[in-house]
Amino acid sequence: MPIHAGSSACASGCTAQRMAETILQRFADAKAWHRFLLLVGLGVLAALGQAPLDIWPATLIGFATLFWLHDRQATPKRAMWQVWAFGVGYFAFSLRWIVEPFFVDLARHGWMAPFAIVLMAAGAALFWGLAAWLAQRFLLRTALSLGLMIVGAEITRSLILSGFPWALVGHVWITTPMAQLAAFGGPHLLSLLTIVAALALTALTRQRRIAGAAVLSVLAVTAFLLRPGAAVPSEPDAPIVRLVQPNAPQRQKWDPVHRDTFVRRMIAATGEGPRPDLVVWPETAIPYLLNHIEDDMRVIVDAARDAPLVFGIQRFDADRNFYNSLVVMGPGGSLDAIYDKRHLVPFGEYMPGAALLGRAGMAGLARNLGTGFAPGATPGPVAIPGIGNAIPLICYEGIFAEEISDGGDRARLLLLITNDAWFGQAAGPYQHLAQARLRAIEQGLPMVRVANTGISAMIDAKGRIIAQLPLGVDGALDVALPPALPSTFYVRMGDWPVAIVLILLTIGHVTGRMRETN
């Protein structure tokens, strides 16, 4: 009987191995466009882990299949184009919201929408394609080498060409306990975790089943231990913050017929009920220049009732440079602090090569300001009377984990104002909110997030949403400010530990395989 059982197990294993080899051979022999479509489809599958779907197992399966199909014998060029095709599917689906801003002024910008999604998906996927080329050309031709290089590519695309760390593969963990690891290694540790988990799944189908099962078991135990549990109640004397969401559609926000309606909404919501300790309005909440409204501030001051009021507005300086700004208004209407957005959106808030493109008749989406805004020169934090220092973030700045700084003194909160009306009602606002949750975990600070059309939310230092106003509604929400946690390892060390671990893993893998072959 034992002999029969062993023979059956061997036969089963051999059959599975032969089936796998057959599938891989058929994939290798398939027509190029068949392989392309399959890989694009796998990329779309992997993208299902991004908000708002949050199907993180699909991401692991997608990447695991990519690694399983990885051909050690392929040329660097073929490996590059196969991984690029996978990336095109991943980024086209993850970044599908990128077309929304071009529909706000359809007659002027609508023609750009197809080019935007195609170029964005193809360009972002090129980082992964080049990673595959490098792995195949200079490193060992293994799935592990490819996976490590993809993590390196994710770090690279977060930094160069002004950076675009949106839809990082590690973002699929934000709604899971694994997100708590961001307090130690930021978003790139989560990306590394994604690749490790996908490689472990791949190992289950090959000869390293025990190793793969062990890695997945460790990850499961880690997730169990990292569960943040229920939110810690705010202290009895915690400041009460009023989040005001006017719900101004982007098409109407600057329209002279409608714009004052939204300002009146915010003024009414600010003056209702008991006086809070802080009122926050969204990005460009006031559709006028700060330089021109000083005589019209009395109605806003009266509504605030001496509570600090944070609002977004545009302004210009003596040199006629325009800024996208966050203003802290103190008691009596004093302008206690002004923070100018430092990391601007290319082609949206400013035009790279503005002089040349301007002569060609091209302007950014912020066309009312010609070639756009100038970047601010002064970093945060800003002081909130009665509460403490806040790290100011305006919209796009909330996606750059490595740029957030409290200036050396521990801040009390993260303060993000945004206008997600540009992103429509689909994936964009949800993905932006998810990244805000990750910033709170990384910094160990609660975040006050106020969006023009939603989603406005109070997020605690563990990334849990304490209260929120959904998309497409106007209203106000009074929420006690959650406590801050001690400074995290990520605050102190940044991305360097993950980069060093990535380098050491690559060196260790190459060295180990070279010893095996000698």
CSV table of N, CA, C and O in Angstrom, one decimal, residues 66-117:
chain,number,residue,atom,x,y,z
A,66,LEU,N,2.5,36.0,-14.1
A,66,LEU,CA,3.5,36.6,-14.9
A,66,LEU,C,4.9,36.0,-14.6
A,66,LEU,O,5.6,35.6,-15.5
A,67,PHE,N,5.2,35.8,-13.3
A,67,PHE,CA,6.5,35.1,-12.9
A,67,PHE,C,6.5,33.7,-13.4
A,67,PHE,O,7.5,33.2,-13.8
A,68,TRP,N,5.4,33.0,-13.4
A,68,TRP,CA,5.3,31.6,-13.8
A,68,TRP,C,5.6,31.5,-15.3
A,68,TRP,O,6.2,30.6,-15.8
A,69,LEU,N,5.1,32.5,-16.1
A,69,LEU,CA,5.3,32.5,-17.5
A,69,LEU,C,6.6,33.0,-17.9
A,69,LEU,O,7.0,32.9,-19.1
A,70,HIS,N,7.4,33.6,-16.9
A,70,HIS,CA,8.7,34.2,-17.3
A,70,HIS,C,9.6,33.1,-17.9
A,70,HIS,O,9.8,32.0,-17.3
A,71,ASP,N,10.1,33.4,-19.0
A,71,ASP,CA,11.0,32.5,-19.8
A,71,ASP,C,12.4,32.8,-19.6
A,71,ASP,O,12.9,33.9,-20.0
A,72,ARG,N,13.1,31.9,-18.9
A,72,ARG,CA,14.5,32.1,-18.6
A,72,ARG,C,15.4,32.2,-19.9
A,72,ARG,O,16.4,32.8,-19.9
A,73,GLN,N,14.9,31.6,-21.0
A,73,GLN,CA,15.6,31.5,-22.2
A,73,GLN,C,15.3,32.7,-23.1
A,73,GLN,O,15.9,32.9,-24.2
A,74,ALA,N,14.3,33.5,-22.7
A,74,ALA,CA,14.0,34.7,-23.6
A,74,ALA,C,15.1,35.7,-23.7
A,74,ALA,O,15.9,35.9,-22.8
A,75,THR,N,15.2,36.3,-24.8
A,75,THR,CA,16.1,37.4,-25.0
A,75,THR,C,15.7,38.6,-24.1
A,75,THR,O,14.5,38.7,-23.7
A,76,PRO,N,16.6,39.5,-23.7
A,76,PRO,CA,16.3,40.6,-22.9
A,76,PRO,C,15.2,41.5,-23.6
A,76,PRO,O,14.3,42.0,-22.9
A,77,LYS,N,15.2,41.6,-24.9
A,77,LYS,CA,14.2,42.4,-25.6
A,77,LYS,C,12.8,41.7,-25.5
A,77,LYS,O,11.8,42.4,-25.2
A,78,ARG,N,12.8,40.4,-25.7
A,78,ARG,CA,11.4,39.7,-25.5
A,78,ARG,C,10.9,39.8,-24.1
A,78,ARG,O,9.7,40.1,-23.9
A,79,ALA,N,11.8,39.6,-23.1
A,79,ALA,CA,11.4,39.8,-21.7
A,79,ALA,C,10.8,41.2,-21.5
A,79,ALA,O,9.8,41.3,-20.8
A,80,MET,N,11.5,42.2,-22.0
A,80,MET,CA,11.1,43.5,-21.8
A,80,MET,C,9.7,43.8,-22.3
A,80,MET,O,8.8,44.3,-21.6
A,81,TRP,N,9.4,43.4,-23.6
A,81,TRP,CA,8.1,43.6,-24.2
A,81,TRP,C,7.0,42.8,-23.5
A,81,TRP,O,5.9,43.3,-23.4
A,82,GLN,N,7.3,41.6,-23.0
A,82,GLN,CA,6.3,40.9,-22.4
A,82,GLN,C,5.9,41.5,-21.0
A,82,GLN,O,4.7,41.6,-20.7
A,83,VAL,N,6.8,41.9,-20.3
A,83,VAL,CA,6.5,42.6,-19.0
A,83,VAL,C,5.9,44.0,-19.2
A,83,VAL,O,5.0,44.4,-18.5
A,84,TRP,N,6.3,44.6,-20.3
A,84,TRP,CA,5.7,45.9,-20.7
A,84,TRP,C,4.2,45.7,-21.0
A,84,TRP,O,3.4,46.5,-20.6
A,85,ALA,N,3.9,44.7,-21.7
A,85,ALA,CA,2.5,44.4,-22.1
A,85,ALA,C,1.7,44.2,-20.8
A,85,ALA,O,0.5,44.7,-20.7
A,86,PHE,N,2.2,43.4,-19.8
A,86,PHE,CA,1.6,43.2,-18.6
A,86,PHE,C,1.3,44.6,-17.9
A,86,PHE,O,0.2,44.8,-17.3
A,87,GLY,N,2.3,45.4,-17.9
A,87,GLY,CA,2.2,46.7,-17.3
A,87,GLY,C,1.2,47.6,-17.9
A,87,GLY,O,0.5,48.4,-17.3
A,88,VAL,N,1.1,47.5,-19.3
A,88,VAL,CA,0.1,48.3,-20.0
A,88,VAL,C,-1.3,48.0,-19.5
A,88,VAL,O,-2.1,48.9,-19.2
A,89,GLY,N,-1.6,46.7,-19.3
A,89,GLY,CA,-2.9,46.3,-18.8
A,89,GLY,C,-3.1,46.8,-17.4
A,89,GLY,O,-4.2,47.3,-17.0
A,90,TYR,N,-2.1,46.7,-16.5
A,90,TYR,CA,-2.2,47.1,-15.1
A,90,TYR,C,-2.4,48.6,-15.0
A,90,TYR,O,-3.3,49.0,-14.3
A,91,PHE,N,-1.6,49.4,-15.7
A,91,PHE,CA,-1.8,50.8,-15.6
A,91,PHE,C,-3.0,51.4,-16.3
A,91,PHE,O,-3.6,52.4,-15.8
A,92,ALA,N,-3.3,50.8,-17.4
A,92,ALA,CA,-4.5,51.3,-18.1
A,92,ALA,C,-5.8,51.2,-17.3
A,92,ALA,O,-6.6,52.1,-17.2
A,93,PHE,N,-5.9,50.0,-16.5
A,93,PHE,CA,-7.0,49.9,-15.7
A,93,PHE,C,-6.9,50.7,-14.4
A,93,PHE,O,-7.9,51.3,-14.0
A,94,SER,N,-5.7,50.7,-13.8
A,94,SER,CA,-5.6,51.4,-12.5
A,94,SER,C,-5.8,52.9,-12.7
A,94,SER,O,-6.3,53.6,-11.8
A,95,LEU,N,-5.3,53.4,-13.8
A,95,LEU,CA,-5.3,54.9,-14.0
A,95,LEU,C,-6.4,55.3,-15.0
A,95,LEU,O,-6.3,56.3,-15.6
A,96,ARG,N,-7.5,54.5,-15.1
A,96,ARG,CA,-8.5,54.8,-16.0
A,96,ARG,C,-9.2,56.2,-15.7
A,96,ARG,O,-9.8,56.8,-16.6
A,97,TRP,N,-9.0,56.6,-14.5
A,97,TRP,CA,-9.6,57.9,-14.1
A,97,TRP,C,-8.9,59.1,-14.7
A,97,TRP,O,-9.3,60.2,-14.7
A,98,ILE,N,-7.7,58.8,-15.3
A,98,ILE,CA,-6.9,59.9,-15.9
A,98,ILE,C,-7.5,60.7,-17.0
A,98,ILE,O,-7.2,61.9,-17.3
A,99,VAL,N,-8.6,60.1,-17.6
A,99,VAL,CA,-9.3,60.8,-18.7
A,99,VAL,C,-10.2,61.9,-18.1
A,99,VAL,O,-10.6,62.8,-18.9
A,100,GLU,N,-10.6,61.8,-16.9
A,100,GLU,CA,-11.7,62.6,-16.3
A,100,GLU,C,-11.4,64.1,-16.4
A,100,GLU,O,-12.3,64.9,-16.8
A,101,PRO,N,-10.2,64.6,-16.1
A,101,PRO,CA,-9.9,66.0,-16.2
A,101,PRO,C,-10.1,66.6,-17.6
A,101,PRO,O,-10.4,67.8,-17.7
A,102,PHE,N,-9.9,65.8,-18.6
A,102,PHE,CA,-10.0,66.3,-19.9
A,102,PHE,C,-11.5,66.4,-20.4
A,102,PHE,O,-11.8,67.1,-21.4
A,103,PHE,N,-12.4,65.9,-19.6
A,103,PHE,CA,-13.8,66.0,-19.9
A,103,PHE,C,-14.5,67.2,-19.2
A,103,PHE,O,-15.7,67.5,-19.5
A,104,VAL,N,-13.8,67.9,-18.4
A,104,VAL,CA,-14.3,69.0,-17.7
A,104,VAL,C,-14.6,70.1,-18.7
A,104,VAL,O,-15.7,70.8,-18.7
A,105,ASP,N,-13.6,70.4,-19.5
A,105,ASP,CA,-13.8,71.4,-20.7
A,105,ASP,C,-13.6,70.5,-21.9
A,105,ASP,O,-12.6,70.5,-22.6
A,106,LEU,N,-14.7,69.9,-22.3
A,106,LEU,CA,-14.7,68.9,-23.3
A,106,LEU,C,-14.3,69.5,-24.7
A,106,LEU,O,-13.5,68.9,-25.4
A,107,ALA,N,-14.8,70.6,-25.0
A,107,ALA,CA,-14.5,71.2,-26.3
A,107,ALA,C,-13.0,71.6,-26.4
A,107,ALA,O,-12.4,71.4,-27.5
A,108,ARG,N,-12.4,71.9,-25.3
A,108,ARG,CA,-11.0,72.4,-25.4
A,108,ARG,C,-10.0,71.2,-25.2
A,108,ARG,O,-9.0,71.2,-25.9
A,109,HIS,N,-10.3,70.3,-24.3
A,109,HIS,CA,-9.4,69.3,-23.9
A,109,HIS,C,-9.8,67.9,-24.2
A,109,HIS,O,-9.0,66.9,-24.0
A,110,GLY,N,-11.0,67.7,-24.6
A,110,GLY,CA,-11.6,66.3,-24.7
A,110,GLY,C,-10.8,65.4,-25.7
A,110,GLY,O,-10.6,64.2,-25.5
A,111,TRP,N,-10.2,66.0,-26.7
A,111,TRP,CA,-9.5,65.3,-27.7
A,111,TRP,C,-8.2,64.6,-27.1
A,111,TRP,O,-7.6,63.7,-27.7
A,112,MET,N,-7.7,65.2,-26.0
A,112,MET,CA,-6.5,64.7,-25.4
A,112,MET,C,-6.7,63.4,-24.6
A,112,MET,O,-5.8,62.7,-24.3
A,113,ALA,N,-8.0,63.1,-24.2
A,113,ALA,CA,-8.2,62.0,-23.2
A,113,ALA,C,-7.7,60.7,-23.7
A,113,ALA,O,-7.0,60.0,-22.9
A,114,PRO,N,-8.0,60.2,-25.0
A,114,PRO,CA,-7.4,58.9,-25.4
A,114,PRO,C,-5.9,58.9,-25.4
A,114,PRO,O,-5.3,57.9,-25.0
A,115,PHE,N,-5.3,60.0,-25.8
A,115,PHE,CA,-3.8,60.1,-25.7
A,115,PHE,C,-3.3,60.0,-24.3
A,115,PHE,O,-2.3,59.4,-24.0
A,116,ALA,N,-4.0,60.6,-23.4
A,116,ALA,CA,-3.6,60.6,-22.0
A,116,ALA,C,-3.5,59.2,-21.4
A,116,ALA,O,-2.5,58.9,-20.8
A,117,ILE,N,-4.6,58.4,-21.6
A,117,ILE,CA,-4.6,57.1,-21.0
A,117,ILE,C,-3.6,56.2,-21.7
A,117,ILE,O,-2.9,55.4,-21.0
